[in-house]
XYZ file of C-alpha atoms in Angstrom:
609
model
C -0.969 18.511 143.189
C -3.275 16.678 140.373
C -2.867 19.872 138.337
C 0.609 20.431 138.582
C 2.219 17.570 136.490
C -0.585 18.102 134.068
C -0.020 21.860 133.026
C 3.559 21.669 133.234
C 3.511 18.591 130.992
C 0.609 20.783 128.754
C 2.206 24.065 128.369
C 6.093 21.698 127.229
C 3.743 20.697 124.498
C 1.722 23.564 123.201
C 2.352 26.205 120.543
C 5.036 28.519 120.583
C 3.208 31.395 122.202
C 2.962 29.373 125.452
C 5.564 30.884 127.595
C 7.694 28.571 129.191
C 6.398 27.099 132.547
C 8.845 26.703 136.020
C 8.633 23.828 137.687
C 6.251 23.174 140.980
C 6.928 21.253 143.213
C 4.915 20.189 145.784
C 5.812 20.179 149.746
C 6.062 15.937 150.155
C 3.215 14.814 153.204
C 3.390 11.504 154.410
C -0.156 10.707 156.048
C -0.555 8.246 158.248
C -3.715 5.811 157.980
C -7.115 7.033 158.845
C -9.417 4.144 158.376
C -9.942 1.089 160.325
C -9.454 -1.731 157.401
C -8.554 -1.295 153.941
C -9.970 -4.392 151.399
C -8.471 -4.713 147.586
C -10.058 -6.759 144.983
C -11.487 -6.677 141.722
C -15.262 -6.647 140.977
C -16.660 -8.467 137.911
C -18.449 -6.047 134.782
C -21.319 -7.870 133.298
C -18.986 -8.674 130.173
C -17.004 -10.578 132.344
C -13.854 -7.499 132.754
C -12.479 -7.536 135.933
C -11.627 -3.743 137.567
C -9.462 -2.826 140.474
C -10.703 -1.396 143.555
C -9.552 -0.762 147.065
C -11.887 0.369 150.099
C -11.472 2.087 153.618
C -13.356 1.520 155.869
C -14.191 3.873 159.040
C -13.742 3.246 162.563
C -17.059 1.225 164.158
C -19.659 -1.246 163.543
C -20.947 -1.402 160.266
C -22.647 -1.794 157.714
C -21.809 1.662 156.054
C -22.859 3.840 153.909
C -20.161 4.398 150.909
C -19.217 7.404 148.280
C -17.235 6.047 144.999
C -14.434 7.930 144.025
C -14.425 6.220 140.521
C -11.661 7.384 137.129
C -9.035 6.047 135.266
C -6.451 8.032 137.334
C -5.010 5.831 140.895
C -8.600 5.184 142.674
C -8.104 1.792 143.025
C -5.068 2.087 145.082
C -6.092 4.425 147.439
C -4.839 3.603 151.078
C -1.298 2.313 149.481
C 1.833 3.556 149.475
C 2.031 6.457 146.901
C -1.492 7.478 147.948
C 0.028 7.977 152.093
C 3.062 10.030 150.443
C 0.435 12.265 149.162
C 0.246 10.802 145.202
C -2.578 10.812 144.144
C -5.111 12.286 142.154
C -7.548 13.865 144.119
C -7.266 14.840 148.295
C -6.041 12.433 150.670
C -8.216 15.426 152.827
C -10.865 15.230 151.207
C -10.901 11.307 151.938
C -9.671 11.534 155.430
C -13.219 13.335 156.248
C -15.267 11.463 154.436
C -14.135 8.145 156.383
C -13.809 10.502 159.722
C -17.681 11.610 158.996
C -18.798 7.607 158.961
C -18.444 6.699 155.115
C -16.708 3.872 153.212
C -14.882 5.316 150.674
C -14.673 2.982 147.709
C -11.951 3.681 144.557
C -12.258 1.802 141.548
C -10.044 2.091 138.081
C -11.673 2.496 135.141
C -11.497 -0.328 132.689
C -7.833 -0.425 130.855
C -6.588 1.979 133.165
C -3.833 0.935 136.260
C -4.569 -2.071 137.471
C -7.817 -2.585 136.153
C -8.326 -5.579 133.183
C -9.992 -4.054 129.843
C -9.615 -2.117 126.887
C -8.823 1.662 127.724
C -11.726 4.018 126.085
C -11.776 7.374 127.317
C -15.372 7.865 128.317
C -16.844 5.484 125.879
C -20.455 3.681 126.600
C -18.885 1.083 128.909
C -17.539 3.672 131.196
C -21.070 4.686 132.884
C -22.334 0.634 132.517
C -19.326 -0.243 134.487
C -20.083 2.161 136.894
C -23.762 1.316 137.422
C -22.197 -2.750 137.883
C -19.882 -0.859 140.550
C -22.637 0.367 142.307
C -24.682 -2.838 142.694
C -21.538 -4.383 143.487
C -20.523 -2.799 146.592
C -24.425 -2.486 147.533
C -23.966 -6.461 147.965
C -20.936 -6.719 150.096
C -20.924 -7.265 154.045
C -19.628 -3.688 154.996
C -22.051 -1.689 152.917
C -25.813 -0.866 154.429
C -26.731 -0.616 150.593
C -26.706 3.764 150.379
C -23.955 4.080 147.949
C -22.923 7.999 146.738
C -20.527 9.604 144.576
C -17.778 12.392 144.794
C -14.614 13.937 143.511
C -14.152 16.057 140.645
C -12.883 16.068 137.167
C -12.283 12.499 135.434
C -14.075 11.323 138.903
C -16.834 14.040 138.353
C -17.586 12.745 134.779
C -17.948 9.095 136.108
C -20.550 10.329 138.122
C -22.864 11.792 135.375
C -21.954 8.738 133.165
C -23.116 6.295 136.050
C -25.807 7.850 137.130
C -27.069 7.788 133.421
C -27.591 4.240 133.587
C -29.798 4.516 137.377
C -27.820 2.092 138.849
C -31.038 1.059 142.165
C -28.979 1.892 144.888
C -27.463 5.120 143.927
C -28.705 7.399 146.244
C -27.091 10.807 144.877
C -23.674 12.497 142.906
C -21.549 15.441 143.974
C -19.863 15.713 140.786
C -17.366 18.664 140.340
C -15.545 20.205 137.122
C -16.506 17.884 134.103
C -16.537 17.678 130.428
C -20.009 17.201 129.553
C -19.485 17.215 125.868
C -15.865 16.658 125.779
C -15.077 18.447 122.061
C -16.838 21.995 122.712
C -15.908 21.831 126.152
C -12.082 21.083 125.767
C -11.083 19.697 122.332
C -11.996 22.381 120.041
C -13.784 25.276 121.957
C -15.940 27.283 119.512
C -14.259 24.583 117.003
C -10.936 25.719 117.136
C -8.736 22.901 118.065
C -6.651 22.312 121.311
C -4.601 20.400 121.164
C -1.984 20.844 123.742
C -4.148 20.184 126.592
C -4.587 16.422 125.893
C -1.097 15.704 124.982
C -0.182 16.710 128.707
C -2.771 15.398 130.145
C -1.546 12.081 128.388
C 1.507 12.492 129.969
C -0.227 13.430 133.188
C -2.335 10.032 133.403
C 0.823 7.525 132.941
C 2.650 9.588 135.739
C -1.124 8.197 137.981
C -0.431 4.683 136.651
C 3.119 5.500 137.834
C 1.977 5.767 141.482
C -0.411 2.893 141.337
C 3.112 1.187 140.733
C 4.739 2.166 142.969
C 1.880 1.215 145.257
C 1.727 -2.439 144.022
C 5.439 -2.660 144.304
C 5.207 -1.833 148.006
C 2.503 -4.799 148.467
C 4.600 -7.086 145.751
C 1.509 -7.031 144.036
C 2.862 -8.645 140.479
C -0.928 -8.820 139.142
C -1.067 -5.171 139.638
C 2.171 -4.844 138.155
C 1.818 -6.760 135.150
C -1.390 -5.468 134.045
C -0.089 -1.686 134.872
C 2.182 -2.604 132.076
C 0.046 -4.135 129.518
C -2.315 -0.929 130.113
C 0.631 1.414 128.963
C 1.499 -0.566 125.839
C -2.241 -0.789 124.485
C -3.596 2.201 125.472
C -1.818 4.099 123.205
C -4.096 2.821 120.258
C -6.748 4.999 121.675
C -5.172 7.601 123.621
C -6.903 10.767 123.224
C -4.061 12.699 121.398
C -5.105 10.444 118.585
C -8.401 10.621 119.516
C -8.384 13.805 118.369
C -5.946 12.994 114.941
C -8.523 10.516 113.652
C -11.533 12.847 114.590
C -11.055 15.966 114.034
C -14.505 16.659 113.493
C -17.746 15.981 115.297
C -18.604 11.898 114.049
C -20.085 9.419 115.807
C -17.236 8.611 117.579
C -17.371 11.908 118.913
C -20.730 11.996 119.863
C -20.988 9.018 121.637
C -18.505 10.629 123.893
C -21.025 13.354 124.663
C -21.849 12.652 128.377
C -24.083 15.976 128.596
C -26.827 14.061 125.819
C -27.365 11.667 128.268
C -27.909 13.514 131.310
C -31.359 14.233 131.031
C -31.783 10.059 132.168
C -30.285 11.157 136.035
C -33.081 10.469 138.374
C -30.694 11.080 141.914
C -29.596 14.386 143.844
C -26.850 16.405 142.002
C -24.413 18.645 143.744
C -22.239 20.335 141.373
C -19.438 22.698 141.163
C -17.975 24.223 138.595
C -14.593 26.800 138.868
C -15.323 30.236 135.871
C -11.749 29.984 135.049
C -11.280 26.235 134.874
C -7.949 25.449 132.971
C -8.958 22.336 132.378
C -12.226 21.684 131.542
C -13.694 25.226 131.374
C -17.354 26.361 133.199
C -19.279 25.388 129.759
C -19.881 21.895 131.148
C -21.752 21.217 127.642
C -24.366 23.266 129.692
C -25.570 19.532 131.044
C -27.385 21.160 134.314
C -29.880 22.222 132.207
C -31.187 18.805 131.610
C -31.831 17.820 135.277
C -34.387 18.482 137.464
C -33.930 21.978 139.293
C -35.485 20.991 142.608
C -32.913 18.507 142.520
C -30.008 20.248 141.488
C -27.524 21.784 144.013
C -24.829 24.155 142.002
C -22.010 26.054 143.446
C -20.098 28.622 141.529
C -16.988 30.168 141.660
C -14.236 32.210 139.955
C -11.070 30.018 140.345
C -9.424 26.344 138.609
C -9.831 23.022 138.588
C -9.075 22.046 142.170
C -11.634 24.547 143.659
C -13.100 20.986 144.777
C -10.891 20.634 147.883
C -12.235 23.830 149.837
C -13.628 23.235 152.603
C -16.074 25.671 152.573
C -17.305 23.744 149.572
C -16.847 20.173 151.685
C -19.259 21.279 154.416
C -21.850 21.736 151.501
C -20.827 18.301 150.533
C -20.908 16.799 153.755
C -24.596 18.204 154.191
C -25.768 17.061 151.064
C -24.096 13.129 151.333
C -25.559 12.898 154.929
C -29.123 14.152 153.738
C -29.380 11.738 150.352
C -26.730 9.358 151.301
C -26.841 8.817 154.971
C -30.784 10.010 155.008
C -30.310 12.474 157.861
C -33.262 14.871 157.850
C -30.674 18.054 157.936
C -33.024 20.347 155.958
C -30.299 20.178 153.044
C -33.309 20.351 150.300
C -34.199 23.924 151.784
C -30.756 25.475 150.482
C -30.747 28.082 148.007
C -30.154 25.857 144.773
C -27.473 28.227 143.014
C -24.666 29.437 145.092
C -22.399 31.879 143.054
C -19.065 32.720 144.763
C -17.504 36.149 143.294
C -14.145 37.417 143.874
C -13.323 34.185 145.415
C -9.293 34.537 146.967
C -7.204 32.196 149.316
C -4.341 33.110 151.819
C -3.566 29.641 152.094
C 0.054 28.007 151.451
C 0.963 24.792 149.786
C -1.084 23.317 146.869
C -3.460 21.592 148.862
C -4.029 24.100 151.430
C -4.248 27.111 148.894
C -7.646 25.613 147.707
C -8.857 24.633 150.713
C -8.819 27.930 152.557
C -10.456 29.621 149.192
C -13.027 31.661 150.342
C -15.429 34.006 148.576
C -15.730 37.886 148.824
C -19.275 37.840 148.670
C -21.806 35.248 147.521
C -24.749 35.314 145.013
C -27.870 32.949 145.820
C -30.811 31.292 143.475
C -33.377 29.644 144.108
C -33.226 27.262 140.851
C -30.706 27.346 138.395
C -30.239 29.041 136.330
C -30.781 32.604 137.647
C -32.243 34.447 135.205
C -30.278 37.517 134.190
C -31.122 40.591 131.794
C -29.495 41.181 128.556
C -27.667 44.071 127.982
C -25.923 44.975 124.388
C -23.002 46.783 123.904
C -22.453 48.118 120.395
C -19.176 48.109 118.620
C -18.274 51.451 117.011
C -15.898 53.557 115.321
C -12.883 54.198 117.087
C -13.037 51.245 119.362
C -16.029 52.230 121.465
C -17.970 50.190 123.334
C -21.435 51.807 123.617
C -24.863 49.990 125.507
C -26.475 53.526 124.307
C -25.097 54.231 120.724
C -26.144 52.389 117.673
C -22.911 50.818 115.896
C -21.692 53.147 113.337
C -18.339 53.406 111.385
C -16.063 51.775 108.470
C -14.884 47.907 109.214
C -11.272 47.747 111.913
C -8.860 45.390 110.409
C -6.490 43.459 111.796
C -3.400 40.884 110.611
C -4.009 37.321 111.229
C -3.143 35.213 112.862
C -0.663 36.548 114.974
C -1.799 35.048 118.672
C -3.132 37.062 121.521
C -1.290 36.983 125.162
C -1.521 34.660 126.982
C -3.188 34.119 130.281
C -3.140 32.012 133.459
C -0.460 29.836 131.624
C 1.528 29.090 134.713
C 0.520 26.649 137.135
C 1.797 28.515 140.545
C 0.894 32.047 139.552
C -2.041 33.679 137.682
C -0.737 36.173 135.348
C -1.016 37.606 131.552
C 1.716 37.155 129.233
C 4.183 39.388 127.441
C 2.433 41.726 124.867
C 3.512 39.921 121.562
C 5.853 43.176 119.872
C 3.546 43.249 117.009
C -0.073 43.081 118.756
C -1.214 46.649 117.371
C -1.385 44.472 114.721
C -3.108 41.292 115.385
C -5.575 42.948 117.279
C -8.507 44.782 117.891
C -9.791 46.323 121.148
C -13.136 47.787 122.100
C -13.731 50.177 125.531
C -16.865 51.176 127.472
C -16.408 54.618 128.581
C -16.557 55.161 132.473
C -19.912 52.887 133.537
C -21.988 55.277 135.491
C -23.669 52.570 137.432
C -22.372 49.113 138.883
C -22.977 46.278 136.815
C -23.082 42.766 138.416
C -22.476 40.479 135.350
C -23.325 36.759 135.258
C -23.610 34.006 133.235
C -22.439 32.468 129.847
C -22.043 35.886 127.409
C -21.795 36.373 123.786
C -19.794 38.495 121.198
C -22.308 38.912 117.850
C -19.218 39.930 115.774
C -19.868 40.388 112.036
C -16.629 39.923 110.505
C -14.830 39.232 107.285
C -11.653 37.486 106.137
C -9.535 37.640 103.114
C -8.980 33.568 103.911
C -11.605 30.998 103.526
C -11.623 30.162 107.233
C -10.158 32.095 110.675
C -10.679 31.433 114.368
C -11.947 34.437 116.546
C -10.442 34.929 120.092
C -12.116 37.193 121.996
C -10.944 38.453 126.199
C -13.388 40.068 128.252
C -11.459 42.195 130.719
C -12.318 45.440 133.050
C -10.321 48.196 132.600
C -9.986 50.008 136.055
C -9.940 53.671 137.473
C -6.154 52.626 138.477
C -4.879 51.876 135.073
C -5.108 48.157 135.950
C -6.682 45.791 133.353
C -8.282 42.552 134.974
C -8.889 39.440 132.903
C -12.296 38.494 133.295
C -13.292 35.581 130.578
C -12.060 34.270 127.087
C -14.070 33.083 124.133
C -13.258 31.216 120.776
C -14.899 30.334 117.496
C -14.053 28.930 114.058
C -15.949 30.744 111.194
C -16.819 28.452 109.530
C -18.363 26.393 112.678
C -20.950 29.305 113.013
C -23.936 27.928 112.331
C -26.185 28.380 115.732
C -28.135 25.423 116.631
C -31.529 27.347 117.216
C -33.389 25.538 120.033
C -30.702 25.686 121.936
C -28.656 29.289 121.343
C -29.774 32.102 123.235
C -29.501 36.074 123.151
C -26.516 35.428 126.096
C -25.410 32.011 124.863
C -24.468 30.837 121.584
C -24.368 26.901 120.829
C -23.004 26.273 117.534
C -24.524 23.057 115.237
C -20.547 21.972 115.390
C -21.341 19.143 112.820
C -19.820 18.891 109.559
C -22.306 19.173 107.341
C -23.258 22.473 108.861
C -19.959 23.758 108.637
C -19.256 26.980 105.568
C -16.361 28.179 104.392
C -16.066 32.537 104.515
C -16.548 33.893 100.949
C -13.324 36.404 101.301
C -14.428 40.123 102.159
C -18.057 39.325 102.752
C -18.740 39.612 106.439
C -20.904 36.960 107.879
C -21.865 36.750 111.943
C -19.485 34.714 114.008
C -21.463 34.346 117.256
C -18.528 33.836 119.912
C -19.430 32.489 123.205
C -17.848 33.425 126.275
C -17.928 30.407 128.941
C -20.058 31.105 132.357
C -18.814 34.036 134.714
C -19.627 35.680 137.372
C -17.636 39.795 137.529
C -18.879 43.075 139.109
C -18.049 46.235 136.907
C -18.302 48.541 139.279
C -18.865 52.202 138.595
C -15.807 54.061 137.031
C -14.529 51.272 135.443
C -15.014 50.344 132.049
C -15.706 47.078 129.962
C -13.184 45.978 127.092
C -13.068 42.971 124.385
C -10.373 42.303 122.886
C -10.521 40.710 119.572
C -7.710 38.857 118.009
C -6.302 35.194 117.323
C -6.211 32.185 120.128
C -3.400 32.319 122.035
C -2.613 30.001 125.500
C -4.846 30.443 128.147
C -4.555 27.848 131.476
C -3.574 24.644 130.077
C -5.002 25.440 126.502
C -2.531 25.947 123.261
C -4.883 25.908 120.409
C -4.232 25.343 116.751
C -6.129 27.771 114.620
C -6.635 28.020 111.160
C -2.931 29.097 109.550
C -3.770 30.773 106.339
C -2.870 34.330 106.662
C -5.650 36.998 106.180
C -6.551 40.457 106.770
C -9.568 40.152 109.151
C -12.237 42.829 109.510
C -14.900 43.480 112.061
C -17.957 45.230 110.537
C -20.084 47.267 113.396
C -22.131 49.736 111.127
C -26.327 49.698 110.719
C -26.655 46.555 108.265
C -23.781 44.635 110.426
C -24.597 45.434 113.950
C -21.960 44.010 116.148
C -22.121 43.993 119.924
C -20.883 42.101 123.387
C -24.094 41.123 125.051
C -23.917 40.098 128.540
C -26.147 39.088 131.204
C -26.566 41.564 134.062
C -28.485 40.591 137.923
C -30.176 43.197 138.733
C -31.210 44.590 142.524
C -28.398 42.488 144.009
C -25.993 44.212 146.720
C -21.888 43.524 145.813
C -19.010 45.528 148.381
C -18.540 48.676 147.187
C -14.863 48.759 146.814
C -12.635 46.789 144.322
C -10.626 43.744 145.286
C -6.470 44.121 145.511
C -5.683 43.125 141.696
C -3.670 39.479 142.262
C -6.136 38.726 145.005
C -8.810 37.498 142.814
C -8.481 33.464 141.929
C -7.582 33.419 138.161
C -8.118 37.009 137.053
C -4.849 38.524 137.035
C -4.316 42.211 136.730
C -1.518 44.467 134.091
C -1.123 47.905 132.681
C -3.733 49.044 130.301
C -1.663 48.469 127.373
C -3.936 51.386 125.690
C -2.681 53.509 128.071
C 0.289 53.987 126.693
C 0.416 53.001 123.669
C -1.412 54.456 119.997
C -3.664 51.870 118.394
């Protein structure tokens, strides 16, 4: 239910190629209390801010041990009145078993946000410090036995990295789910291209939380609550993040000190993550912050899917395993999992919202014993005539296409996973490239990249580029989507790989295109996981960013005629990581089955280039 306000609200405000949205609403469930006490009150920051928090408590004799859920969303009214009707951010579920399975569950509002005293800054340095004086605050209080954990996804997944930055003593471990670990390549300008129209719903999205803490506090006659819920709305605005991103477009310092992932590397605790390959929200790049933790104590699971993946409970037994071994200190054997769970061709036959992602199950499962699993490189050349080749050196004159005239969108709407309506001109505002027939399955995992040596008659364009499979049926299945802005090429070197690209993104490292001199525009696709099986074949499609989930980006307007070299001196090619000796089910998943990879006509099929 999170989700659905948000990418309603998101897709009202995006560009014109988002197709228009119906609205979803959810089936209204009143729950009925599950905990044996429920304590408001607001703890003390060390500069003296006061934030709002309400606790549950389980049934018997404490002390007990406690998990945070801890954003600027409705946290610290969980247990009111909204939250029992089912309004709130994150799973009433979700908290019903934690408190069930012995935990206090503790929600606190960030500062400036609902109830809570302070100025609003959107994961700014106080956000992890206040969490860290969270932390030592409830290890002090009567009901706690001093073992204090985090969960929840999302804004409540980023608190978690932030806090544990600062090793509050008595954290004992995070489950953090879906984040933004470096919030501009992540969400506000993947590649560098700007977008926009996520934040502006999500805006929207966050006073319609506030809304329910309200409506909460009214229930209670809580006129504190009230009146600060207020004052929040009015002076938030002078740093909400749609202006955020109006006053910094580029990477500053402003920026940067919004970049959670360069901070990770100080997290000293347990870490279960997930992380969803078709996340609408905050993608599966993650600003890659897994990297910089310590593998033997780094739990991942991965799946094809959105935001809310979170609330399975397939996934919540993991996270009830992992809180009771580092939280609780129950000697379950939790530390001899495989660390790297991948689920592929993950589907649900569930109902309602809610109960869709909870009964998401995988079709098969991919295991690692420390992330990352290491997969092989394998190029695929671009060629004349649109081929797609991992045996033929690129050859041929330069394809041109019109820009920018947006790709199809994808995965706009929030009930249904679909592709858009072919735009009636995209022979030409776009370029596609097809594998013949594979002759062997290929399990595919992993961030990829698209080397593309192009050229522009403009100073500056943005590169879209959709991975898809083309099937033996005739069916095209969206598999991943990648962006870039040319003149944000510049690769950082230490970190970029042969299957990853990581652009510098700073500007002074930005360069204008010289018009009709090709440069290479290194485009990378986010984390995946996709068998191409054999028969099928592999396409990119290569064009300008259009909507995709709750994205509607704003790329570079100056029209151009864009070419994509793939001869000897300007060797373009798809590289993508491939596991190799690993067993995937023979036959092909039902296209709409899959979570987030929606199936339609090969439009080649039909049509003349």
């Amino acid at each position: 239910m999170a989700l659905a306000a948000m990418l309603i609200a998101g897709a009202n405000v995006a560009t014109a190629q988002v197709p228009p949205v119906a609205s979803y609403q959810p089936k209204t469930v009143q729950h009925r209390p599950f905990w044996s006490q429920r304590l408001t009150g607001y703890l003390i920051t060390r500069d003296g801010t006061r934030l709002r928090y309400s606790v549950l408590l389980p049934k018997g004799k404490g002390p007990f041990p406690t998990i945070v859920n801890y954003s600027g969303y409705d946290p610290g009214a969980i247990g009111g009145a909204a939250y029992l009707a089912d309004n709130t951010a994150m799973s009433v579920n979700l908290d019903r078993t934690l408190v069930e399975h012995g935990y206090a569950l503790f929600g606190v509002n960030a500062r400036g946000t609902a109830c809570s005293e302070g100025v609003f800054d959107f994961l700014g340095r106080d956000y992890g410090r206040d969490g860290r004086d969270a932390i030592e605050f409830i290890a002090a209080q009567p009901w706690s036995d001093g073992a204090v954990g985090m969960a929840n996804w999302s804004w409540a997944g980023m608190s978690q990295i932030a806090t544990a930055a600062e090793r509050p003593p008595h954290l004992k471990a995070i489950a953090p789910g879906m984040v933004l670990g470096d919030a501009r390549l992540d969400s506000w300008a993947p590649g560098g291209v700007p977008a926009p129209a996520f934040v502006s719903g999500w805006w929207e999205f966050l006073h319609d939380r506030w809304a329910s803490v309200r409506t909460s506090a009214e229930a209670e006659g809580d006129q504190r609550c009230l009146t600060q819920v207020a004052t929040n709305l009015r002076t938030a605005e002078a740093n909400s993040v749609p202006g955020i991103l109006i006053r910094h477009p580029l990477r500053d310092e402003y920026i940067e000190e919004r970049h959670l992932a360069a901070r990770t590397a100080n997290i000293d605790v347990p870490v279960l993550s997930m992380e969803a390959f078709q996340d609408e929200a905050v993608t599966s790049r993650q600003g890659h912050y897994h990297e910089t933790l310590d593998p033997a104590r780094l739990w991942l699971v991965q799946t094809n899917g959105g935001h809310d993946l979170y609330e399975s409970t397939r996934f919540r037994a993991t996270l009830l395993a992992f809180l009771d071994r580092f939280v609780k200190g129950t000697a379950n054997g939790f530390e001899k999992r495989p660390h790297v769970e991948a689920w592929l061709e993950s589907h649900s036959a569930g109902g309602d919202w809610h109960a869709y992602q909870e009964a998401v199950q995988p079709g098969f499962t991919v295991e690692g014993a420390r992330y990352p699993i290491a997969a092989r490189a394998v190029r695929f050349a671009l060629g004349a005539d649109g081929l797609l080749s991992d045996t033929a050196a690129g050859a041929g004159t330069p394809d041109a296409y019109d820009y920018p005239r947006p790709g199809v969108a994808v995965d706009v709407d929030f009930d249904a996973d679909r592709w858009g309506a072919l735009p009636a001109d995209w022979r030409r505002g776009s370029l596609a490239y097809t594998s013949p027939p594979l002759d062997r399955t290929l399990l595919t995992y992993g961030p990829a990249s698209a080397d593309l040596w192009v050229s522009a008659t403009a100073s500056d364009a943005d590169l879209q580029v959709t991975l898809t499979e083309v099937r033996p049926d005739g069916q095209e299945m969206f598999v991943q989507r990648g962006w870039l802005r040319l003149s944000d090429r510049m690769q950082d070197d230490g970190k970029a790989t042969a299957l990853r690209p990581f652009p510098l993104d700073r500007p002074e490292t930005m360069v204008p295109l010289t018009p009709g001199e090709p440069v290479l525009g290194r485009v990378e696709l986010n984390k995946f996981g996709h068998v191409f099986r054999a028969g099928s074949r592999i396409r990119i499609w290569i064009d300008t960013p259009s909507a995709w989930g709750g994205y509607g980006f704003a790329p570079v307007s100056l029209p151009s005629t864009n070419k994509v070299w793939h001869d000897a001196a300007h060797p373009s090619a798809l590289v993508l990581g491939v596991l190799d000796g690993r067993k995937v089910p023979p036959s092909r998943p039902r296209c709409g089955s899959v979570l987030k990879q929606p199936c339609r006509p090969d439009p080649l099929a039909t049509a003349a280039r």
